[in-house]
Tab-separated table of C-alpha atoms in Angstrom:
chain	number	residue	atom	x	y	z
A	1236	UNK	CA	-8.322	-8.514	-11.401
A	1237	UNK	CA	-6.149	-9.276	-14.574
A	1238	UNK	CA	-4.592	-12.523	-14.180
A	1239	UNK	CA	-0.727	-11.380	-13.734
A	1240	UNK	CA	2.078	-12.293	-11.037
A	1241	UNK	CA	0.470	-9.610	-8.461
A	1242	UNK	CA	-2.741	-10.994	-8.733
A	1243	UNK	CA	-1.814	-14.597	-8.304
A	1244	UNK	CA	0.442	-13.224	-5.025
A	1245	UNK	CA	-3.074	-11.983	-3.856
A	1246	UNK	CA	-5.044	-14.842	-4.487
A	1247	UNK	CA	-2.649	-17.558	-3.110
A	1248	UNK	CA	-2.311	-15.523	0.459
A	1249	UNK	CA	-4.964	-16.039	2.932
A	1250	UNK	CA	-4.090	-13.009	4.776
A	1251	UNK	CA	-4.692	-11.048	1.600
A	1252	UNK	CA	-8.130	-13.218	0.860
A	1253	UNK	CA	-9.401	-12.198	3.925
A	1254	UNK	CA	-8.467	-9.197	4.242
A	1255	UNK	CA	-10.638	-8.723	-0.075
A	1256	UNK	CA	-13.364	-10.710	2.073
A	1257	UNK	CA	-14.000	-7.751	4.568
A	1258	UNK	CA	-13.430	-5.627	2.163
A	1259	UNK	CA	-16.204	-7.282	0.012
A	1260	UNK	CA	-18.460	-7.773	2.964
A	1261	UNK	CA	-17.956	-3.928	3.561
A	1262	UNK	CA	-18.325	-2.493	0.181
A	1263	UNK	CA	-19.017	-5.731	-2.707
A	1264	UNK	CA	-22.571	-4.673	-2.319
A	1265	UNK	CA	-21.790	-1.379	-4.639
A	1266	UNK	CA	-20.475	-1.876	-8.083
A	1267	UNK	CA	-18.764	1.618	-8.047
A	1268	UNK	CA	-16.674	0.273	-5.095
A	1269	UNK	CA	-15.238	-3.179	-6.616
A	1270	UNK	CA	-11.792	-0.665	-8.369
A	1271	UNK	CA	-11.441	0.554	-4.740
A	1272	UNK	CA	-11.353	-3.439	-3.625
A	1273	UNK	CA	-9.022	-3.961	-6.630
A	1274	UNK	CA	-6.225	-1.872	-6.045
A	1275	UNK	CA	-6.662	-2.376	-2.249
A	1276	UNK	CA	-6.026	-5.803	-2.858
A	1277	UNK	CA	-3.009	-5.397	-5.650
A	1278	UNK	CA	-1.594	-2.324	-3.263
A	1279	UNK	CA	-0.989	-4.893	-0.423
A	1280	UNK	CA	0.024	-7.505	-3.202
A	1281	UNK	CA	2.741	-5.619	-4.564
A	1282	UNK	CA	3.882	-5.015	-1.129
A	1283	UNK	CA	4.288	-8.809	-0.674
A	1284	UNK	CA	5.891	-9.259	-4.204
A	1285	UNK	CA	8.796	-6.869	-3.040
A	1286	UNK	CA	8.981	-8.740	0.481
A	1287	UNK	CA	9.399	-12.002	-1.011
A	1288	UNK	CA	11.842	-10.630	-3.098
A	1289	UNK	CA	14.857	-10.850	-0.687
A	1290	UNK	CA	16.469	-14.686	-0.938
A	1291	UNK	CA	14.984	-17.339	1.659
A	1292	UNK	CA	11.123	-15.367	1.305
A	1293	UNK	CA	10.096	-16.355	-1.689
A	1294	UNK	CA	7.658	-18.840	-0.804
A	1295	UNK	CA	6.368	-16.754	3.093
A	1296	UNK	CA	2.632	-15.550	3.070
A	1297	UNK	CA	1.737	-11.581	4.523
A	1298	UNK	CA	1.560	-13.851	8.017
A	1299	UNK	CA	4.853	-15.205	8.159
A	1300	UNK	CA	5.831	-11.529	7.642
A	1301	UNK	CA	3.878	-10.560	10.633
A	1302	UNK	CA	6.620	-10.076	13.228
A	1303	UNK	CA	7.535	-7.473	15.351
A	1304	UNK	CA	11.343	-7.909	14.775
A	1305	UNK	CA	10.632	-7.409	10.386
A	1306	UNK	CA	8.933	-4.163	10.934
A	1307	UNK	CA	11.786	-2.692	9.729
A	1308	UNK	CA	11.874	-4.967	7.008
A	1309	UNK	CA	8.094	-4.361	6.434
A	1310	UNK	CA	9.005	-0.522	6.301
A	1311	UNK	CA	11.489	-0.810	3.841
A	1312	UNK	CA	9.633	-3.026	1.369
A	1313	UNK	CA	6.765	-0.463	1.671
A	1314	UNK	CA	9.565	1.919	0.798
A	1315	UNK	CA	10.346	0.816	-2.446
A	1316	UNK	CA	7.557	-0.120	-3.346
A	1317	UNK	CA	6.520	3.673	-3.232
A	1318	UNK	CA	9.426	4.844	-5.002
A	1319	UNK	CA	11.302	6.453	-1.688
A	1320	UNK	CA	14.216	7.982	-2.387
A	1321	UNK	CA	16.444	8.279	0.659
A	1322	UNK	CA	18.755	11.023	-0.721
A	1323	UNK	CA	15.570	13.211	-1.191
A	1324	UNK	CA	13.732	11.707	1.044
A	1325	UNK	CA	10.613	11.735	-0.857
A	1326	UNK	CA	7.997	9.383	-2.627
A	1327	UNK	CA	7.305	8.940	-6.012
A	1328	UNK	CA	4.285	7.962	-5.183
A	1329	UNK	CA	3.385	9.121	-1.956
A	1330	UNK	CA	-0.011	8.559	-1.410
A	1331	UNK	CA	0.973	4.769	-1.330
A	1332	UNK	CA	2.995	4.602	1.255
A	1333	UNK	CA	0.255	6.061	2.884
A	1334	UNK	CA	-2.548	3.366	2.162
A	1335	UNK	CA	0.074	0.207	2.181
A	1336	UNK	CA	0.266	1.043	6.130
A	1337	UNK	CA	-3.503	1.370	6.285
A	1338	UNK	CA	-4.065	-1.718	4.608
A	1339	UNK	CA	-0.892	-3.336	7.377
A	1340	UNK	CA	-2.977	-2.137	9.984
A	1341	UNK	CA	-5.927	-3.696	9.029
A	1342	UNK	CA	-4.063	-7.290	7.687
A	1343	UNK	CA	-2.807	-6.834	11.789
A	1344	UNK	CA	-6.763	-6.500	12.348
A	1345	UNK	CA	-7.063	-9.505	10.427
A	1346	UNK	CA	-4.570	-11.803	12.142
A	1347	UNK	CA	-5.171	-10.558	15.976
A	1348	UNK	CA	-8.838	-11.871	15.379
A	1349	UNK	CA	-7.816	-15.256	14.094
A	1350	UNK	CA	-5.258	-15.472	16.722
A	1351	UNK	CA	-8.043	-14.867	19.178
A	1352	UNK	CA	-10.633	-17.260	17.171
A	1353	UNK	CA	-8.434	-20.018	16.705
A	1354	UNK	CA	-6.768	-19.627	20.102
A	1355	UNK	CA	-3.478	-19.297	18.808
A	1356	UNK	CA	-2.031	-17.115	21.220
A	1357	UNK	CA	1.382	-16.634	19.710
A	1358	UNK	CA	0.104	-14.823	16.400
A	1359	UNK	CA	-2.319	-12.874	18.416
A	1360	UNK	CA	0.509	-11.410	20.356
A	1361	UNK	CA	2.947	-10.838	17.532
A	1362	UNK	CA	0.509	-9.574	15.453
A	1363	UNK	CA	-0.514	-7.098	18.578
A	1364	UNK	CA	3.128	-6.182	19.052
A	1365	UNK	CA	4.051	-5.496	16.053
A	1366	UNK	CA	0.175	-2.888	15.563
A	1367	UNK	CA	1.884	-1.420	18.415
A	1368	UNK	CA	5.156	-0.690	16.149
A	1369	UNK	CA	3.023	0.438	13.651
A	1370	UNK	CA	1.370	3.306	15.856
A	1371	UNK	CA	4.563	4.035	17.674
A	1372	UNK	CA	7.037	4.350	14.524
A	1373	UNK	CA	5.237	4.213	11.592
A	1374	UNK	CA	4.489	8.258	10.979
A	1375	UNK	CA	8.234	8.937	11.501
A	1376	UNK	CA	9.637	6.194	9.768
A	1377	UNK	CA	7.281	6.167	6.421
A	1378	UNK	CA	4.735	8.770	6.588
A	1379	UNK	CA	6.017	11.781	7.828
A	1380	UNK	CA	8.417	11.660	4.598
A	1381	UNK	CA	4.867	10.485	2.607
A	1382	UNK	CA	2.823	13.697	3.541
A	1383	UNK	CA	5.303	16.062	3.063
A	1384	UNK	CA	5.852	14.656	-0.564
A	1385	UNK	CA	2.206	14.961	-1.243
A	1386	UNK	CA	1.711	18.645	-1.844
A	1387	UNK	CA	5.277	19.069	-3.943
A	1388	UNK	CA	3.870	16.148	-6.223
A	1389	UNK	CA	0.477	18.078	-6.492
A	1390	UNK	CA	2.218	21.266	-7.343
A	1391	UNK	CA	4.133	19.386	-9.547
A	1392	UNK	CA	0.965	17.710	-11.613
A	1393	UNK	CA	-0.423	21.185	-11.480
A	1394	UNK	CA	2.539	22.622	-13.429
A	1395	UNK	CA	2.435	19.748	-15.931
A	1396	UNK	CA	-1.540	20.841	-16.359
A	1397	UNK	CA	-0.718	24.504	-16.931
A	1398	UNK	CA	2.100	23.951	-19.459
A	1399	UNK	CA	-0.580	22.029	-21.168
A	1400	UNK	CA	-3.463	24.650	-21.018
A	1401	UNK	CA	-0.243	27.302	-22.916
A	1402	UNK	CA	0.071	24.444	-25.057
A	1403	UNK	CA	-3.469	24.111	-26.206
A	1404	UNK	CA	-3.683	28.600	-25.613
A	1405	UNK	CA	-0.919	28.573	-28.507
A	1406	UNK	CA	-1.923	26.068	-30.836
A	1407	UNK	CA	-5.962	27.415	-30.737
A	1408	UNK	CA	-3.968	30.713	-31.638
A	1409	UNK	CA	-2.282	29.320	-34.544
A	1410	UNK	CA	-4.756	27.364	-36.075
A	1411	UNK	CA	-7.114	31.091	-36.091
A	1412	UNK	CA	-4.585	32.500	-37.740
């Protein structure tokens, strides 16, 4: 990872660590999969960077996030991070709004099983509660919006892609001629 401020965010958050660990134990074995670990690991981080953003969480870890009373908080930050535009009500980037809450869901994964290994019941429950939120509200509140963005920004790239091909059709006719 290139040494910038999301990649020091990642690597000073233990959540985040173990989260690249299972990734690593999962896929670090193939070379073609250590980009996928990368951006799994900067998605997530520049989820945090927004979340610390607001005054009086500058300093929290992904953990101290964990609560079921921030998932709205959680929701927003995954928001802008993903370019939502409420007037619109659409992404600019879409497909991350999808991943940051797969990536949430697994962090959750994460902290329920050291709440359970280091017997610390009241992360295991928060953490619980608020994966609970996340399969209750989180289709309506981010990715309902998130899906249905997806195909116009496809159509959209696909436009951009055939005004290029007329482009490159004209040009290749001038330069015969």
């Amino acid at each position: 990872m290139r040494n910038d401020e999301i990649s020091r965010k990642v690597k000073s958050d233990n959540t985040i660590l173990a989260f690249g660990e299972k990734l690593c134990t999962k896929r670090g074995h193939d070379e073609k999969q250590h980009n996928y670990i990368r951006q799994k690991l900067r998605e997530v981080g520049r989820l945090l960077k927004d979340m610390r953003s607001c005054p009086g969480n500058v300093e929290k870890s992904l953990e101290n996030f964990m609560y079921p009373d921030a998932f709205k908080f959680i929701t927003q930050s995954c928001k802008n991070v993903a370019g939502f535009d409420g007037n619109t009500n659409t992404y600019a980037t879409p497909s991350l709004a999808l991943k940051i809450g797969t990536t949430l869901q697994k962090c959750l994964k994460i902290l329920i099983s050291k709440g359970i290994e280091t017997n610390n019941q009241d992360l295991q429950t928060r953490a619980d509660e608020l994966s609970k939120l996340f399969e209750i509200n989180w289709t309506d509140d981010v990715s309902s919006n998130a899906l249905r963005t997806l195909p116009e920004a496809k159509q959209n790239s696909q436009k951009e892609l055939l005004s290029l091909a007329n482009d490159v059709k004209v040009m290749s006719e001038y330069l015969r001629h």
